[in-house]
């Protein structure tokens, strides 16, 4: 069994004391591994690929919260709209408009996090602060989505002071957003930052939700 239940229990304990939520990132991992973690009590799972999440969702328990954490293409939103619990990586108004349209078709409101670009090192997906404000300014007409927070990825770097700095920046953007006047469907309470290699730094910098894969499921090929 590749799933590390011992690591899971200790991470859960550590996060619980800080009121941080865990999304177990199960991309590329088999259903058996997800079931093993489900049986240990985990309900929130994160996937990166539309085809994979749509195969896994109907085959696994209905009370799983499925988080989509990958880069989402507008033309694929329709496949996950019926069941997705939280979309982490919204990085354009066009994508948010499509999520709104598909949510409405499914008679639901879909919760989303706006992905902010914070990594200095490499180019990653995400909004800058102006683009973030532009989306907020257009949000009130998109009544089938709700923005519940922000998501970010730090540089892949051994330099944890750089990583800390990037998380710190995202936390300030998050705090600034929370303090401004917002449309009714913008209720930022979630700050999704931190992965296997940097989640402790992220939590110290104010993360409320970490996305952890390899520490729980083992390395991916
Ligand atoms: C794969 C992935 C993770 C988990 O990465 P690990 O290093 O295995 O913990 C977290 N967030 C995103 C966006 C990912 O793509």
mmCIF file of C-alpha atoms and ligand atoms in Angstrom:
data_model
loop_
_atom_site.group_PDB
_atom_site.id
_atom_site.type_symbol
_atom_site.label_atom_id
_atom_site.label_comp_id
_atom_site.label_asym_id
_atom_site.label_seq_id
_atom_site.Cartn_x
_atom_site.Cartn_y
_atom_site.Cartn_z
ATOM 1 C CA UNK A 1 0.000 0.000 0.000
ATOM 2 C CA UNK A 2 1.540 3.236 -1.144
ATOM 3 C CA UNK A 3 -0.664 5.447 1.004
ATOM 4 C CA UNK A 4 1.099 6.676 4.119
ATOM 5 C CA UNK A 5 -1.609 6.643 6.794
ATOM 6 C CA UNK A 6 0.874 7.467 9.504
ATOM 7 C CA UNK A 7 1.944 10.629 7.679
ATOM 8 C CA UNK A 8 -1.730 11.436 7.109
ATOM 9 C CA UNK A 9 -2.576 11.158 10.784
ATOM 10 C CA UNK A 10 0.295 13.347 11.859
ATOM 11 C CA UNK A 11 -0.371 15.990 9.178
ATOM 12 C CA UNK A 12 -4.087 16.063 10.101
ATOM 13 C CA UNK A 13 -3.215 16.486 13.762
ATOM 14 C CA UNK A 14 -0.781 19.291 12.986
ATOM 15 C CA UNK A 15 -3.254 21.109 10.709
ATOM 16 C CA UNK A 16 -6.235 20.662 13.012
ATOM 17 C CA UNK A 17 -4.486 22.556 15.795
ATOM 18 C CA UNK A 18 -4.149 25.485 13.383
ATOM 19 C CA UNK A 19 -7.607 25.209 11.782
ATOM 20 C CA UNK A 20 -6.067 24.554 8.360
ATOM 21 C CA UNK A 21 -7.949 22.324 5.918
ATOM 22 C CA UNK A 22 -6.272 19.516 3.997
ATOM 23 C CA UNK A 23 -6.925 18.768 0.342
ATOM 24 C CA UNK A 24 -5.371 15.379 -0.443
ATOM 25 C CA UNK A 25 -4.002 15.635 -3.988
ATOM 26 C CA UNK A 26 -4.732 12.282 -5.624
ATOM 27 C CA UNK A 27 -3.857 13.070 -9.266
ATOM 28 C CA UNK A 28 -2.435 10.058 -11.147
ATOM 29 C CA UNK A 29 -3.168 7.826 -8.109
ATOM 30 C CA UNK A 30 -5.528 4.815 -8.263
ATOM 31 C CA UNK A 31 -9.002 4.634 -6.707
ATOM 32 C CA UNK A 32 -7.729 2.141 -4.071
ATOM 33 C CA UNK A 33 -5.399 4.800 -2.681
ATOM 34 C CA UNK A 34 -8.212 7.332 -2.463
ATOM 35 C CA UNK A 35 -10.415 4.744 -0.722
ATOM 36 C CA UNK A 36 -7.676 4.012 1.795
ATOM 37 C CA UNK A 37 -7.420 7.669 2.738
ATOM 38 C CA UNK A 38 -11.220 7.998 2.694
ATOM 39 C CA UNK A 39 -11.421 5.132 5.183
ATOM 40 C CA UNK A 40 -8.931 6.971 7.368
ATOM 41 C CA UNK A 41 -11.377 9.902 7.432
ATOM 42 C CA UNK A 42 -10.343 12.170 4.540
ATOM 43 C CA UNK A 43 -13.176 13.706 2.496
ATOM 44 C CA UNK A 44 -11.498 16.460 0.441
ATOM 45 C CA UNK A 45 -9.525 15.316 -2.594
ATOM 46 C CA UNK A 46 -7.807 17.372 -5.287
ATOM 47 C CA UNK A 47 -7.359 16.464 -8.943
ATOM 48 C CA UNK A 48 -5.642 18.244 -11.850
ATOM 49 C CA UNK A 49 -7.056 16.592 -14.945
ATOM 50 C CA UNK A 50 -10.654 16.769 -16.155
ATOM 51 C CA UNK A 51 -10.696 13.296 -17.646
ATOM 52 C CA UNK A 52 -9.320 11.758 -14.469
ATOM 53 C CA UNK A 53 -11.648 13.546 -12.041
ATOM 54 C CA UNK A 54 -14.710 12.673 -14.146
ATOM 55 C CA UNK A 55 -13.703 8.997 -14.131
ATOM 56 C CA UNK A 56 -13.031 8.868 -10.408
ATOM 57 C CA UNK A 57 -15.998 10.871 -9.120
ATOM 58 C CA UNK A 58 -18.838 8.428 -9.999
ATOM 59 C CA UNK A 59 -16.824 5.410 -8.842
ATOM 60 C CA UNK A 60 -16.059 6.726 -5.354
ATOM 61 C CA UNK A 61 -18.232 7.659 -2.340
ATOM 62 C CA UNK A 62 -20.730 10.459 -2.987
ATOM 63 C CA UNK A 63 -19.743 12.482 0.070
ATOM 64 C CA UNK A 64 -16.245 13.215 -1.262
ATOM 65 C CA UNK A 65 -15.572 16.892 -1.900
ATOM 66 C CA UNK A 66 -13.824 17.069 -5.272
ATOM 67 C CA UNK A 67 -11.458 20.012 -5.652
ATOM 68 C CA UNK A 68 -10.218 20.899 -9.116
ATOM 69 C CA UNK A 69 -6.708 22.302 -8.618
ATOM 70 C CA UNK A 70 -5.230 22.129 -12.120
ATOM 71 C CA UNK A 71 -5.269 24.535 -15.007
ATOM 72 C CA UNK A 72 -8.852 24.443 -16.307
ATOM 73 C CA UNK A 73 -9.692 25.062 -19.957
ATOM 74 C CA UNK A 74 -13.000 26.810 -20.603
ATOM 75 C CA UNK A 75 -14.201 24.118 -23.009
ATOM 76 C CA UNK A 76 -13.903 21.465 -20.277
ATOM 77 C CA UNK A 77 -15.802 23.216 -17.497
ATOM 78 C CA UNK A 78 -19.026 21.484 -18.515
ATOM 79 C CA UNK A 79 -17.655 18.064 -17.549
ATOM 80 C CA UNK A 80 -16.949 18.961 -13.926
ATOM 81 C CA UNK A 81 -19.739 21.511 -13.340
ATOM 82 C CA UNK A 82 -22.298 18.946 -12.076
ATOM 83 C CA UNK A 83 -20.214 17.846 -9.100
ATOM 84 C CA UNK A 84 -17.092 19.934 -8.472
ATOM 85 C CA UNK A 85 -16.871 21.273 -4.900
ATOM 86 C CA UNK A 86 -14.266 24.018 -5.323
ATOM 87 C CA UNK A 87 -12.281 25.193 -8.353
ATOM 88 C CA UNK A 88 -8.905 26.512 -7.166
ATOM 89 C CA UNK A 89 -7.236 27.810 -10.297
ATOM 90 C CA UNK A 90 -9.461 30.471 -11.829
ATOM 91 C CA UNK A 91 -7.105 32.744 -13.731
ATOM 92 C CA UNK A 92 -9.270 34.659 -16.202
ATOM 93 C CA UNK A 93 -12.638 36.391 -16.433
ATOM 94 C CA UNK A 94 -13.432 34.295 -19.494
ATOM 95 C CA UNK A 95 -13.017 31.099 -17.480
ATOM 96 C CA UNK A 96 -15.130 32.454 -14.627
ATOM 97 C CA UNK A 97 -17.880 33.410 -17.095
ATOM 98 C CA UNK A 98 -17.909 29.875 -18.467
ATOM 99 C CA UNK A 99 -18.033 28.396 -14.950
ATOM 100 C CA UNK A 100 -20.967 30.725 -14.246
ATOM 101 C CA UNK A 101 -22.772 29.543 -17.379
ATOM 102 C CA UNK A 102 -22.261 25.849 -16.637
ATOM 103 C CA UNK A 103 -23.141 26.259 -12.951
ATOM 104 C CA UNK A 104 -26.390 27.922 -13.966
ATOM 105 C CA UNK A 105 -27.207 25.063 -16.379
ATOM 106 C CA UNK A 106 -26.753 22.682 -13.453
ATOM 107 C CA UNK A 107 -28.854 24.839 -11.122
ATOM 108 C CA UNK A 108 -26.011 25.329 -8.723
ATOM 109 C CA UNK A 109 -23.576 27.913 -7.475
ATOM 110 C CA UNK A 110 -19.937 26.881 -7.885
ATOM 111 C CA UNK A 111 -17.345 28.083 -5.387
ATOM 112 C CA UNK A 112 -14.088 29.306 -6.913
ATOM 113 C CA UNK A 113 -10.702 30.564 -5.809
ATOM 114 C CA UNK A 114 -8.888 33.135 -7.916
ATOM 115 C CA UNK A 115 -5.323 32.085 -8.661
ATOM 116 C CA UNK A 116 -2.787 34.832 -8.090
ATOM 117 C CA UNK A 117 0.661 34.763 -9.664
ATOM 118 C CA UNK A 118 3.274 34.921 -6.886
ATOM 119 C CA UNK A 119 6.288 32.882 -8.035
ATOM 120 C CA UNK A 120 9.281 35.013 -8.976
ATOM 121 C CA UNK A 121 11.205 32.165 -10.524
ATOM 122 C CA UNK A 122 9.243 30.635 -13.305
ATOM 123 C CA UNK A 123 6.200 31.675 -15.218
ATOM 124 C CA UNK A 124 3.136 30.049 -13.743
ATOM 125 C CA UNK A 125 -0.533 30.585 -14.297
ATOM 126 C CA UNK A 126 -2.208 33.289 -12.309
ATOM 127 C CA UNK A 127 -3.546 36.812 -12.122
ATOM 128 C CA UNK A 128 -1.678 39.951 -11.181
ATOM 129 C CA UNK A 129 -3.350 42.368 -8.790
ATOM 130 C CA UNK A 130 -4.910 44.484 -11.549
ATOM 131 C CA UNK A 131 -6.425 41.447 -13.237
ATOM 132 C CA UNK A 132 -7.704 40.272 -9.857
ATOM 133 C CA UNK A 133 -9.459 43.611 -9.314
ATOM 134 C CA UNK A 134 -10.898 43.491 -12.829
ATOM 135 C CA UNK A 135 -12.529 40.144 -12.068
ATOM 136 C CA UNK A 136 -13.917 41.420 -8.765
ATOM 137 C CA UNK A 137 -15.368 44.421 -10.618
ATOM 138 C CA UNK A 138 -17.209 42.090 -13.015
ATOM 139 C CA UNK A 139 -18.338 39.542 -10.449
ATOM 140 C CA UNK A 140 -21.725 40.831 -9.342
ATOM 141 C CA UNK A 141 -23.436 39.799 -12.597
ATOM 142 C CA UNK A 142 -22.049 36.246 -12.358
ATOM 143 C CA UNK A 143 -24.629 35.029 -9.881
ATOM 144 C CA UNK A 144 -23.917 31.307 -10.266
ATOM 145 C CA UNK A 145 -20.353 31.564 -8.983
ATOM 146 C CA UNK A 146 -19.050 32.574 -5.590
ATOM 147 C CA UNK A 147 -15.451 33.620 -5.023
ATOM 148 C CA UNK A 148 -14.473 32.190 -1.653
ATOM 149 C CA UNK A 149 -10.798 33.053 -1.639
ATOM 150 C CA UNK A 150 -7.420 32.984 -3.343
ATOM 151 C CA UNK A 151 -4.945 30.315 -4.400
ATOM 152 C CA UNK A 152 -1.251 30.565 -5.188
ATOM 153 C CA UNK A 153 1.812 28.486 -5.899
ATOM 154 C CA UNK A 154 5.270 29.489 -4.755
ATOM 155 C CA UNK A 155 8.468 28.939 -6.748
ATOM 156 C CA UNK A 156 9.811 25.392 -6.808
ATOM 157 C CA UNK A 157 12.903 26.346 -4.844
ATOM 158 C CA UNK A 158 15.054 25.089 -1.983
ATOM 159 C CA UNK A 159 15.312 28.701 -0.896
ATOM 160 C CA UNK A 160 12.569 28.692 1.699
ATOM 161 C CA UNK A 161 13.035 32.375 2.467
ATOM 162 C CA UNK A 162 12.052 33.159 -1.110
ATOM 163 C CA UNK A 163 9.077 30.807 -0.839
ATOM 164 C CA UNK A 164 8.090 32.421 2.476
ATOM 165 C CA UNK A 165 8.253 35.845 0.878
ATOM 166 C CA UNK A 166 5.962 34.752 -1.954
ATOM 167 C CA UNK A 167 3.408 33.314 0.483
ATOM 168 C CA UNK A 168 3.671 36.484 2.553
ATOM 169 C CA UNK A 169 2.812 38.559 -0.541
ATOM 170 C CA UNK A 170 -0.224 36.429 -1.274
ATOM 171 C CA UNK A 171 -1.422 36.777 2.318
ATOM 172 C CA UNK A 172 -1.215 40.591 2.021
ATOM 173 C CA UNK A 173 -3.193 40.525 -1.236
ATOM 174 C CA UNK A 174 -5.761 38.303 0.525
ATOM 175 C CA UNK A 175 -6.000 40.655 3.523
ATOM 176 C CA UNK A 176 -6.344 43.667 1.250
ATOM 177 C CA UNK A 177 -9.136 41.953 -0.686
ATOM 178 C CA UNK A 178 -10.992 41.102 2.524
ATOM 179 C CA UNK A 179 -10.855 44.716 3.669
ATOM 180 C CA UNK A 180 -12.312 46.229 0.486
ATOM 181 C CA UNK A 181 -15.925 46.652 -0.504
ATOM 182 C CA UNK A 182 -16.999 43.475 -2.290
ATOM 183 C CA UNK A 183 -19.977 42.176 -4.264
ATOM 184 C CA UNK A 184 -22.285 39.774 -2.421
ATOM 185 C CA UNK A 185 -20.843 36.738 -4.221
ATOM 186 C CA UNK A 186 -17.293 37.500 -3.122
ATOM 187 C CA UNK A 187 -16.765 36.099 0.366
ATOM 188 C CA UNK A 188 -13.043 35.479 0.726
ATOM 189 C CA UNK A 189 -12.264 33.160 3.624
ATOM 190 C CA UNK A 190 -9.997 30.565 1.998
ATOM 191 C CA UNK A 191 -6.308 31.055 1.292
ATOM 192 C CA UNK A 192 -5.156 27.941 -0.595
ATOM 193 C CA UNK A 193 -1.379 27.766 -0.458
ATOM 194 C CA UNK A 194 1.175 25.121 0.425
ATOM 195 C CA UNK A 195 2.128 21.729 -1.053
ATOM 196 C CA UNK A 196 4.198 18.779 0.245
ATOM 197 C CA UNK A 197 7.488 20.657 0.140
ATOM 198 C CA UNK A 198 6.377 23.981 1.541
ATOM 199 C CA UNK A 199 3.116 23.583 3.447
ATOM 200 C CA UNK A 200 4.634 24.331 6.850
ATOM 201 C CA UNK A 201 5.991 27.651 5.612
ATOM 202 C CA UNK A 202 2.622 28.362 3.984
ATOM 203 C CA UNK A 203 0.766 27.671 7.239
ATOM 204 C CA UNK A 204 3.129 29.966 9.140
ATOM 205 C CA UNK A 205 2.335 32.656 6.578
ATOM 206 C CA UNK A 206 -1.424 32.336 6.970
ATOM 207 C CA UNK A 207 -2.622 29.527 4.701
ATOM 208 C CA UNK A 208 -6.082 28.166 5.552
ATOM 209 C CA UNK A 209 -6.019 25.264 3.053
ATOM 210 C CA UNK A 210 -3.057 23.162 1.947
ATOM 211 C CA UNK A 211 -2.897 20.860 -1.089
ATOM 212 C CA UNK A 212 -0.722 17.847 -0.291
ATOM 213 C CA UNK A 213 -0.048 14.928 -2.639
ATOM 214 C CA UNK A 214 3.270 13.127 -2.477
ATOM 215 C CA UNK A 215 3.630 13.130 1.331
ATOM 216 C CA UNK A 216 0.378 11.142 1.507
ATOM 217 C CA UNK A 217 0.353 9.063 -1.674
ATOM 218 C CA UNK A 218 4.075 8.740 -2.428
ATOM 219 C CA UNK A 219 5.964 10.276 -5.332
ATOM 220 C CA UNK A 220 4.275 10.509 -8.738
ATOM 221 C CA UNK A 221 5.903 9.081 -11.855
HETATM 222 C C1 LIG B 1 0.286 18.380 -7.790
HETATM 223 C C2 LIG B 1 -0.164 19.603 -7.092
HETATM 224 C C3 LIG B 1 -0.113 19.709 -5.686
HETATM 225 C C4 LIG B 1 0.464 18.644 -4.784
HETATM 226 O O1 LIG B 1 1.850 18.530 -4.955
HETATM 227 P P1 LIG B 1 2.759 17.667 -3.950
HETATM 228 O O2 LIG B 1 4.097 18.285 -4.093
HETATM 229 O O3 LIG B 1 2.703 16.264 -4.425
HETATM 230 O O4 LIG B 1 2.199 17.830 -2.580
HETATM 231 C C5 LIG B 1 -0.630 20.858 -5.107
HETATM 232 N N1 LIG B 1 -1.140 21.859 -5.846
HETATM 233 C C6 LIG B 1 -1.190 21.793 -7.193
HETATM 234 C C7 LIG B 1 -1.774 22.932 -7.937
HETATM 235 C C8 LIG B 1 -0.689 20.679 -7.849
HETATM 236 O O5 LIG B 1 -0.728 20.644 -9.189
#
